[in-house]
PDB file of C-alpha atoms in Angstrom:
ATOM      1  CA  MET A   9       0.000   0.000   0.000  1.00 79.00           C
ATOM      2  CA  ARG A  10       1.338   3.427  -0.941  1.00 86.00           C
ATOM      3  CA  ILE A  11       0.430   6.359   1.309  1.00 91.00           C
ATOM      4  CA  LEU A  12       0.833  10.084   0.721  1.00 94.00           C
ATOM      5  CA  LEU A  13       1.705  11.892   3.951  1.00 94.00           C
ATOM      6  CA  ALA A  14       1.069  15.654   3.849  1.00 93.00           C
ATOM      7  CA  GLU A  15       2.401  17.132   7.096  1.00 91.00           C
ATOM      8  CA  ASP A  16       4.411  20.335   7.340  1.00 90.00           C
ATOM      9  CA  GLU A  17       5.916  19.589  10.761  1.00 90.00           C
ATOM     10  CA  ARG A  18       9.081  17.847   9.604  1.00 91.00           C
ATOM     11  CA  ALA A  19       9.805  16.111  12.905  1.00 93.00           C
ATOM     12  CA  LEU A  20       6.291  14.649  13.074  1.00 91.00           C
ATOM     13  CA  SER A  21       6.476  13.697   9.412  1.00 92.00           C
ATOM     14  CA  ARG A  22       9.675  11.725  10.024  1.00 93.00           C
ATOM     15  CA  VAL A  23       8.094   9.911  12.965  1.00 92.00           C
ATOM     16  CA  LEU A  24       4.927   9.054  11.018  1.00 93.00           C
ATOM     17  CA  THR A  25       6.955   7.905   8.029  1.00 94.00           C
ATOM     18  CA  ALA A  26       8.961   5.562  10.260  1.00 94.00           C
ATOM     19  CA  ILE A  27       5.798   4.151  11.852  1.00 91.00           C
ATOM     20  CA  LEU A  28       4.096   3.557   8.529  1.00 92.00           C
ATOM     21  CA  THR A  29       7.208   2.070   6.946  1.00 92.00           C
ATOM     22  CA  ARG A  30       7.625  -0.385   9.831  1.00 91.00           C
ATOM     23  CA  ASN A  31       4.050  -1.486   9.144  1.00 89.00           C
ATOM     24  CA  ARG A  32       4.797  -2.204   5.487  1.00 86.00           C
ATOM     25  CA  TYR A  33       3.394   0.920   3.904  1.00 88.00           C
ATOM     26  CA  SER A  34       5.288   2.760   1.196  1.00 87.00           C
ATOM     27  CA  VAL A  35       5.282   6.438   2.130  1.00 91.00           C
ATOM     28  CA  ASP A  36       5.830   9.630   0.143  1.00 92.00           C
ATOM     29  CA  ALA A  37       6.053  12.730   2.335  1.00 93.00           C
ATOM     30  CA  VAL A  38       5.232  16.277   1.235  1.00 94.00           C
ATOM     31  CA  TYR A  39       5.239  19.437   3.334  1.00 94.00           C
ATOM     32  CA  ASP A  40       2.785  21.880   1.797  1.00 93.00           C
ATOM     33  CA  GLY A  41      -0.696  21.864   0.328  1.00 91.00           C
ATOM     34  CA  GLU A  42       0.255  22.529  -3.264  1.00 93.00           C
ATOM     35  CA  ALA A  43       2.649  19.586  -3.297  1.00 94.00           C
ATOM     36  CA  ALA A  44      -0.042  17.445  -1.670  1.00 94.00           C
ATOM     37  CA  TYR A  45      -2.613  18.312  -4.330  1.00 93.00           C
ATOM     38  CA  GLU A  46      -0.221  17.713  -7.227  1.00 91.00           C
ATOM     39  CA  SER A  47       0.816  14.380  -5.720  1.00 91.00           C
ATOM     40  CA  VAL A  48      -2.770  13.191  -5.234  1.00 89.00           C
ATOM     41  CA  LYS A  49      -3.522  14.018  -8.863  1.00 85.00           C
ATOM     42  CA  THR A  50      -1.057  11.345  -9.998  1.00 82.00           C
ATOM     43  CA  GLY A  51      -3.493   8.685  -8.784  1.00 78.00           C
ATOM     44  CA  LEU A  52      -0.656   6.595  -7.361  1.00 79.00           C
ATOM     45  CA  TYR A  53      -1.857   6.418  -3.754  1.00 86.00           C
ATOM     46  CA  ASP A  54      -4.044   3.988  -1.838  1.00 84.00           C
ATOM     47  CA  GLY A  55      -4.640   6.555   0.887  1.00 89.00           C
ATOM     48  CA  VAL A  56      -3.762  10.095   2.001  1.00 92.00           C
ATOM     49  CA  ILE A  57      -2.927  11.393   5.471  1.00 93.00           C
ATOM     50  CA  LEU A  58      -3.598  15.124   5.328  1.00 92.00           C
ATOM     51  CA  ASP A  59      -2.776  17.841   7.841  1.00 90.00           C
ATOM     52  CA  ILE A  60      -5.061  20.888   7.832  1.00 88.00           C
ATOM     53  CA  MET A  61      -2.664  23.713   8.679  1.00 88.00           C
ATOM     54  CA  MET A  62      -0.112  23.700   5.852  1.00 91.00           C
ATOM     55  CA  PRO A  63       1.633  26.434   3.853  1.00 90.00           C
ATOM     56  CA  LYS A  64       0.669  27.380   0.278  1.00 91.00           C
ATOM     57  CA  MET A  65      -2.693  25.580   0.492  1.00 90.00           C
ATOM     58  CA  ASP A  66      -4.514  24.382   3.604  1.00 90.00           C
ATOM     59  CA  GLY A  67      -5.621  20.781   3.913  1.00 86.00           C
ATOM     60  CA  LEU A  68      -9.345  21.476   3.586  1.00 89.00           C
ATOM     61  CA  THR A  69      -8.738  23.307   0.311  1.00 91.00           C
ATOM     62  CA  VAL A  70      -6.651  20.388  -0.930  1.00 91.00           C
ATOM     63  CA  LEU A  71      -9.457  18.006   0.035  1.00 90.00           C
ATOM     64  CA  ARG A  72     -12.105  20.134  -1.665  1.00 89.00           C
ATOM     65  CA  LYS A  73     -10.127  20.321  -4.912  1.00 89.00           C
ATOM     66  CA  VAL A  74      -9.441  16.580  -4.865  1.00 87.00           C
ATOM     67  CA  ARG A  75     -13.126  15.770  -4.466  1.00 85.00           C
ATOM     68  CA  GLU A  76     -14.103  18.325  -7.117  1.00 83.00           C
ATOM     69  CA  ASP A  77     -11.783  16.418  -9.458  1.00 79.00           C
ATOM     70  CA  GLY A  78     -13.888  13.326  -8.793  1.00 74.00           C
ATOM     71  CA  ASP A  79     -11.035  11.576  -6.987  1.00 77.00           C
ATOM     72  CA  LEU A  80     -12.298   9.196  -4.285  1.00 77.00           C
ATOM     73  CA  VAL A  81      -8.915   8.344  -2.779  1.00 84.00           C
ATOM     74  CA  PRO A  82      -9.351   7.679   0.978  1.00 88.00           C
ATOM     75  CA  VAL A  83      -8.302  10.715   3.056  1.00 90.00           C
ATOM     76  CA  LEU A  84      -7.568  10.787   6.781  1.00 90.00           C
ATOM     77  CA  ILE A  85      -7.305  14.283   8.239  1.00 90.00           C
ATOM     78  CA  LEU A  86      -4.818  14.964  11.035  1.00 86.00           C
ATOM     79  CA  SER A  87      -5.381  18.137  13.009  1.00 82.00           C
ATOM     80  CA  ALA A  88      -4.784  19.806  16.344  1.00 79.00           C
ATOM     81  CA  LYS A  89      -8.288  21.269  15.945  1.00 75.00           C
ATOM     82  CA  ALA A  90     -10.507  19.127  18.134  1.00 67.00           C
ATOM     83  CA  GLU A  91     -13.781  21.067  18.143  1.00 73.00           C
ATOM     84  CA  VAL A  92     -16.871  19.302  16.823  1.00 75.00           C
ATOM     85  CA  GLU A  93     -17.324  22.005  14.192  1.00 77.00           C
ATOM     86  CA  ASP A  94     -13.808  21.387  12.860  1.00 73.00           C
ATOM     87  CA  LYS A  95     -14.465  17.656  12.576  1.00 79.00           C
ATOM     88  CA  VAL A  96     -17.798  18.262  10.865  1.00 81.00           C
ATOM     89  CA  ASN A  97     -16.165  20.613   8.361  1.00 79.00           C
ATOM     90  CA  GLY A  98     -13.528  18.018   7.549  1.00 80.00           C
ATOM     91  CA  LEU A  99     -15.939  15.135   7.149  1.00 83.00           C
ATOM     92  CA  ASP A 100     -18.464  17.212   5.207  1.00 80.00           C
ATOM     93  CA  GLY A 101     -15.600  18.336   2.988  1.00 79.00           C
ATOM     94  CA  GLY A 102     -15.031  14.767   1.863  1.00 84.00           C
ATOM     95  CA  ALA A 103     -12.653  13.264   4.408  1.00 85.00           C
ATOM     96  CA  ASP A 104     -13.137   9.606   5.284  1.00 84.00           C
ATOM     97  CA  ASP A 105     -11.916  10.061   8.847  1.00 86.00           C
ATOM     98  CA  TYR A 106     -10.628  12.747  11.205  1.00 86.00           C
ATOM     99  CA  LEU A 107      -7.972  12.180  13.866  1.00 85.00           C
ATOM    100  CA  THR A 108      -6.961  14.843  16.378  1.00 84.00           C
ATOM    101  CA  LYS A 109      -3.433  15.414  17.648  1.00 82.00           C
ATOM    102  CA  PRO A 110      -1.963  14.001  19.791  1.00 82.00           C
ATOM    103  CA  PHE A 111      -2.808  10.417  18.902  1.00 83.00           C
ATOM    104  CA  SER A 112      -1.359   6.958  19.383  1.00 86.00           C
ATOM    105  CA  SER A 113       0.345   5.121  16.553  1.00 86.00           C
ATOM    106  CA  GLU A 114      -1.993   2.165  17.149  1.00 87.00           C
ATOM    107  CA  GLU A 115      -5.069   4.324  16.598  1.00 87.00           C
ATOM    108  CA  LEU A 116      -3.602   5.907  13.481  1.00 87.00           C
ATOM    109  CA  LEU A 117      -2.825   2.503  11.967  1.00 89.00           C
ATOM    110  CA  ALA A 118      -6.252   1.094  12.872  1.00 87.00           C
ATOM    111  CA  ARG A 119      -8.075   4.044  11.304  1.00 85.00           C
ATOM    112  CA  LEU A 120      -5.905   3.866   8.210  1.00 87.00           C
ATOM    113  CA  ARG A 121      -6.613   0.160   7.744  1.00 85.00           C
ATOM    114  CA  ALA A 122     -10.352   0.658   8.197  1.00 80.00           C
ATOM    115  CA  MET A 123     -10.433   3.643   5.853  1.00 80.00           C
ATOM    116  CA  ILE A 124      -8.660   1.842   3.017  1.00 78.00           C
ATOM    117  CA  ARG A 125     -10.655  -1.351   3.523  1.00 71.00           C
ATOM    118  CA  ASP A 126     -13.945   0.521   3.304  1.00 58.00           C
ATOM    119  CA  ARG A 127     -12.988   2.070  -0.037  1.00 60.00           C
ATOM    120  CA  GLN A 128     -11.808  -1.130  -1.717  1.00 58.00           C
ATOM    121  CA  ASP A 129     -15.197  -1.861  -3.235  1.00 59.00           C
ATOM    122  CA  VAL A 130     -14.691  -3.760  -6.456  1.00 61.00           C
ATOM    123  CA  SER A 131     -18.442  -3.743  -7.110  1.00 65.00           C
ATOM    124  CA  GLN A 132     -18.123  -0.214  -8.482  1.00 75.00           C
ATOM    125  CA  PRO A 133     -17.103  -0.023 -12.175  1.00 84.00           C
ATOM    126  CA  LEU A 134     -14.326   2.262 -13.405  1.00 85.00           C
ATOM    127  CA  SER A 135     -14.865   4.366 -16.534  1.00 88.00           C
ATOM    128  CA  VAL A 136     -12.423   6.329 -18.685  1.00 90.00           C
ATOM    129  CA  GLY A 137     -13.473   7.641 -22.067  1.00 91.00           C
ATOM    130  CA  ASN A 138     -15.801   5.122 -23.693  1.00 94.00           C
ATOM    131  CA  ILE A 139     -14.313   2.204 -21.737  1.00 94.00           C
ATOM    132  CA  THR A 140     -15.715   0.709 -18.525  1.00 94.00           C
ATOM    133  CA  LEU A 141     -13.969  -1.869 -16.365  1.00 92.00           C
ATOM    134  CA  TYR A 142     -16.219  -4.155 -14.307  1.00 89.00           C
ATOM    135  CA  ARG A 143     -13.684  -5.382 -11.772  1.00 84.00           C
ATOM    136  CA  TYR A 144     -15.933  -7.932 -10.050  1.00 79.00           C
ATOM    137  CA  ALA A 145     -16.648  -9.600 -13.397  1.00 84.00           C
ATOM    138  CA  SER A 146     -13.194  -9.044 -14.991  1.00 86.00           C
ATOM    139  CA  GLU A 147     -14.958  -7.487 -17.966  1.00 92.00           C
ATOM    140  CA  LEU A 148     -13.891  -4.593 -20.192  1.00 94.00           C
ATOM    141  CA  ALA A 149     -16.735  -2.936 -22.093  1.00 95.00           C
ATOM    142  CA  SER A 150     -17.440  -0.166 -24.594  1.00 94.00           C
ATOM    143  CA  PRO A 151     -20.458   0.815 -26.688  1.00 95.00           C
ATOM    144  CA  PHE A 152     -19.135  -1.676 -29.262  1.00 94.00           C
ATOM    145  CA  GLY A 153     -19.110  -4.766 -27.041  1.00 93.00           C
ATOM    146  CA  SER A 154     -17.327  -6.378 -24.118  1.00 93.00           C
ATOM    147  CA  LEU A 155     -14.410  -8.712 -23.499  1.00 94.00           C
ATOM    148  CA  PHE A 156     -13.335 -10.800 -20.531  1.00 92.00           C
ATOM    149  CA  LEU A 157      -9.951 -10.121 -18.931  1.00 89.00           C
ATOM    150  CA  SER A 158      -7.600 -12.377 -17.045  1.00 86.00           C
ATOM    151  CA  ASP A 159      -6.940 -11.564 -13.399  1.00 81.00           C
ATOM    152  CA  GLY A 160      -3.601  -9.965 -14.253  1.00 84.00           C
ATOM    153  CA  GLU A 161      -5.127  -7.894 -17.062  1.00 89.00           C
ATOM    154  CA  THR A 162      -7.893  -6.715 -14.731  1.00 88.00           C
ATOM    155  CA  ARG A 163      -5.473  -5.578 -12.035  1.00 85.00           C
ATOM    156  CA  LEU A 164      -3.227  -3.809 -14.529  1.00 89.00           C
ATOM    157  CA  MET A 165      -6.149  -2.063 -16.215  1.00 91.00           C
ATOM    158  CA  GLU A 166      -7.496  -0.972 -12.820  1.00 87.00           C
ATOM    159  CA  GLN A 167      -4.214   0.709 -11.909  1.00 84.00           C
ATOM    160  CA  LEU A 168      -3.883   2.429 -15.269  1.00 89.00           C
ATOM    161  CA  MET A 169      -7.471   3.705 -15.150  1.00 87.00           C
ATOM    162  CA  CYS A 170      -7.085   4.985 -11.589  1.00 80.00           C
ATOM    163  CA  SER A 171      -3.975   6.890 -12.715  1.00 79.00           C
ATOM    164  CA  CYS A 172      -5.352   8.035 -16.075  1.00 81.00           C
ATOM    165  CA  GLY A 173      -3.236  10.806 -17.573  1.00 81.00           C
ATOM    166  CA  TYR A 174      -0.217  10.089 -15.396  1.00 81.00           C
ATOM    167  CA  PRO A 175       2.706   7.721 -16.037  1.00 83.00           C
ATOM    168  CA  VAL A 176       2.701   4.657 -13.785  1.00 82.00           C
ATOM    169  CA  PRO A 177       6.132   3.088 -13.174  1.00 83.00           C
ATOM    170  CA  VAL A 178       6.509  -0.646 -13.683  1.00 84.00           C
ATOM    171  CA  GLN A 179       7.501  -0.871 -10.009  1.00 78.00           C
ATOM    172  CA  ARG A 180       4.118   0.541  -8.993  1.00 75.00           C
ATOM    173  CA  LEU A 181       2.283  -1.835 -11.308  1.00 81.00           C
ATOM    174  CA  ALA A 182       4.238  -4.707  -9.782  1.00 79.00           C
ATOM    175  CA  GLU A 183       3.343  -3.609  -6.240  1.00 71.00           C
ATOM    176  CA  LYS A 184      -0.368  -3.444  -7.004  1.00 70.00           C
ATOM    177  CA  THR A 185      -0.738  -6.510  -9.206  1.00 74.00           C
ATOM    178  CA  GLY A 186       1.686  -8.985  -7.677  1.00 70.00           C
ATOM    179  CA  ILE A 187       3.421  -9.412 -11.032  1.00 74.00           C
ATOM    180  CA  LYS A 188       7.190  -9.591 -10.580  1.00 69.00           C
ATOM    181  CA  GLU A 189       8.869  -6.211 -11.183  1.00 57.00           C
ATOM    182  CA  GLY A 190      10.618  -6.022 -14.514  1.00 60.00           C
ATOM    183  CA  SER A 191       8.920  -9.218 -15.671  1.00 68.00           C
ATOM    184  CA  GLU A 192       8.174  -9.742 -19.325  1.00 78.00           C
ATOM    185  CA  GLU A 193       4.756 -10.763 -18.053  1.00 82.00           C
ATOM    186  CA  ILE A 194       3.805  -7.108 -17.513  1.00 86.00           C
ATOM    187  CA  ARG A 195       4.767  -6.256 -21.084  1.00 86.00           C
ATOM    188  CA  LEU A 196       2.748  -9.228 -22.290  1.00 87.00           C
ATOM    189  CA  TYR A 197      -0.343  -8.158 -20.333  1.00 89.00           C
ATOM    190  CA  ILE A 198       0.015  -4.616 -21.686  1.00 91.00           C
ATOM    191  CA  ALA A 199       0.120  -6.025 -25.224  1.00 92.00           C
ATOM    192  CA  TYR A 200      -3.052  -8.026 -24.544  1.00 93.00           C
ATOM    193  CA  LEU A 201      -4.815  -4.966 -23.138  1.00 94.00           C
ATOM    194  CA  ARG A 202      -3.827  -2.835 -26.124  1.00 94.00           C
ATOM    195  CA  LYS A 203      -5.274  -5.437 -28.477  1.00 94.00           C
ATOM    196  CA  LYS A 204      -8.528  -5.643 -26.527  1.00 95.00           C
ATOM    197  CA  LEU A 205      -8.869  -1.857 -26.427  1.00 95.00           C
ATOM    198  CA  GLU A 206      -8.424  -1.863 -30.192  1.00 94.00           C
ATOM    199  CA  ILE A 207     -11.122  -4.516 -30.622  1.00 95.00           C
ATOM    200  CA  LEU A 208     -13.494  -2.434 -28.465  1.00 95.00           C
ATOM    201  CA  HIS A 209     -12.788   0.707 -30.548  1.00 95.00           C
ATOM    202  CA  ALA A 210     -11.584   2.466 -27.403  1.00 95.00           C
ATOM    203  CA  ASP A 211     -10.968   6.191 -27.464  1.00 93.00           C
ATOM    204  CA  ILE A 212      -8.174   5.644 -24.939  1.00 93.00           C
ATOM    205  CA  GLY A 213      -4.845   3.911 -25.327  1.00 94.00           C
ATOM    206  CA  ILE A 214      -1.832   2.691 -23.341  1.00 94.00           C
ATOM    207  CA  ARG A 215       1.464   4.352 -24.203  1.00 92.00           C
ATOM    208  CA  SER A 216       4.983   3.542 -23.070  1.00 90.00           C
ATOM    209  CA  VAL A 217       6.720   6.579 -21.558  1.00 87.00           C
ATOM    210  CA  TRP A 218      10.156   7.215 -20.145  1.00 77.00           C
ATOM    211  CA  GLU A 219      12.109   4.004 -19.578  1.00 75.00           C
ATOM    212  CA  ASN A 220       9.816   1.857 -17.430  1.00 83.00           C
ATOM    213  CA  SER A 221       6.380   3.487 -17.225  1.00 87.00           C
ATOM    214  CA  TYR A 222       2.989   3.283 -18.922  1.00 90.00           C
ATOM    215  CA  ILE A 223       0.265   5.895 -19.258  1.00 89.00           C
ATOM    216  CA  LEU A 224      -3.420   5.549 -20.111  1.00 91.00           C
ATOM    217  CA  GLU A 225      -4.686   8.548 -22.056  1.00 89.00           C
ATOM    218  CA  GLN A 226      -7.063   9.774 -24.707  1.00 84.00           C
ATOM    219  CA  LYS A 227      -5.973   8.588 -28.153  1.00 75.00           C
ATOM    220  CA  ARG A 228      -5.998  12.086 -29.540  1.00 61.00           C
ATOM    221  CA  CYS A 229      -3.198  12.884 -27.078  1.00 44.00           C
ATOM    222  CA  SER A 230      -1.234   9.686 -27.455  1.00 38.00           C
ATOM    223  CA  GLY A 231       1.648   8.968 -29.714  1.00 40.00           C
ATOM    224  CA  ASN A 232       0.258   5.623 -30.809  1.00 39.00           C
TER     225      ASN A 232
END
């Protein structure tokens, strides 16, 4: 699981990073709201821990912009503000949970696990362009028909759709799909997915970028 930690208190950020890393989370730390928002937009995270009082952009503004973008990434707010009104504002703003400082590491980890578990609902389809992925049925569909996917194809397509418009490193794909990093198997699955998107007359495509990354994007913007 990859977590984005947005906390401007560097000492606290280092402590939280150590706690999360010891519990087998991959952690990227940022220290201001603008960096937090730009990082969330990549679609690479399974969850976000978001402080409210940050420079450049406060946490509630970050949260509002993320939800306006239609991004449903789980967000846990950390704040020294403990009034009921503050909690209501955070939860009404789209947060999944709200934890006041100070807190125990055990409570933080328990809330994080619950938050991510609650959002992992594969019954909800994913749609990008004219393509819809039905994860529970391993089915890829468009107005021109539908095709079944293997388990590996489904997991790869899910990650690419969740990160649409942003390059996803092979390492990240390996983490999320269980396919060995650097394996030819990933390249093979990508080739299968490209063929199936072609059959479905998709208006999106998968493009290789940089040295070891793939991006899902609108065909009019792709180099394919």
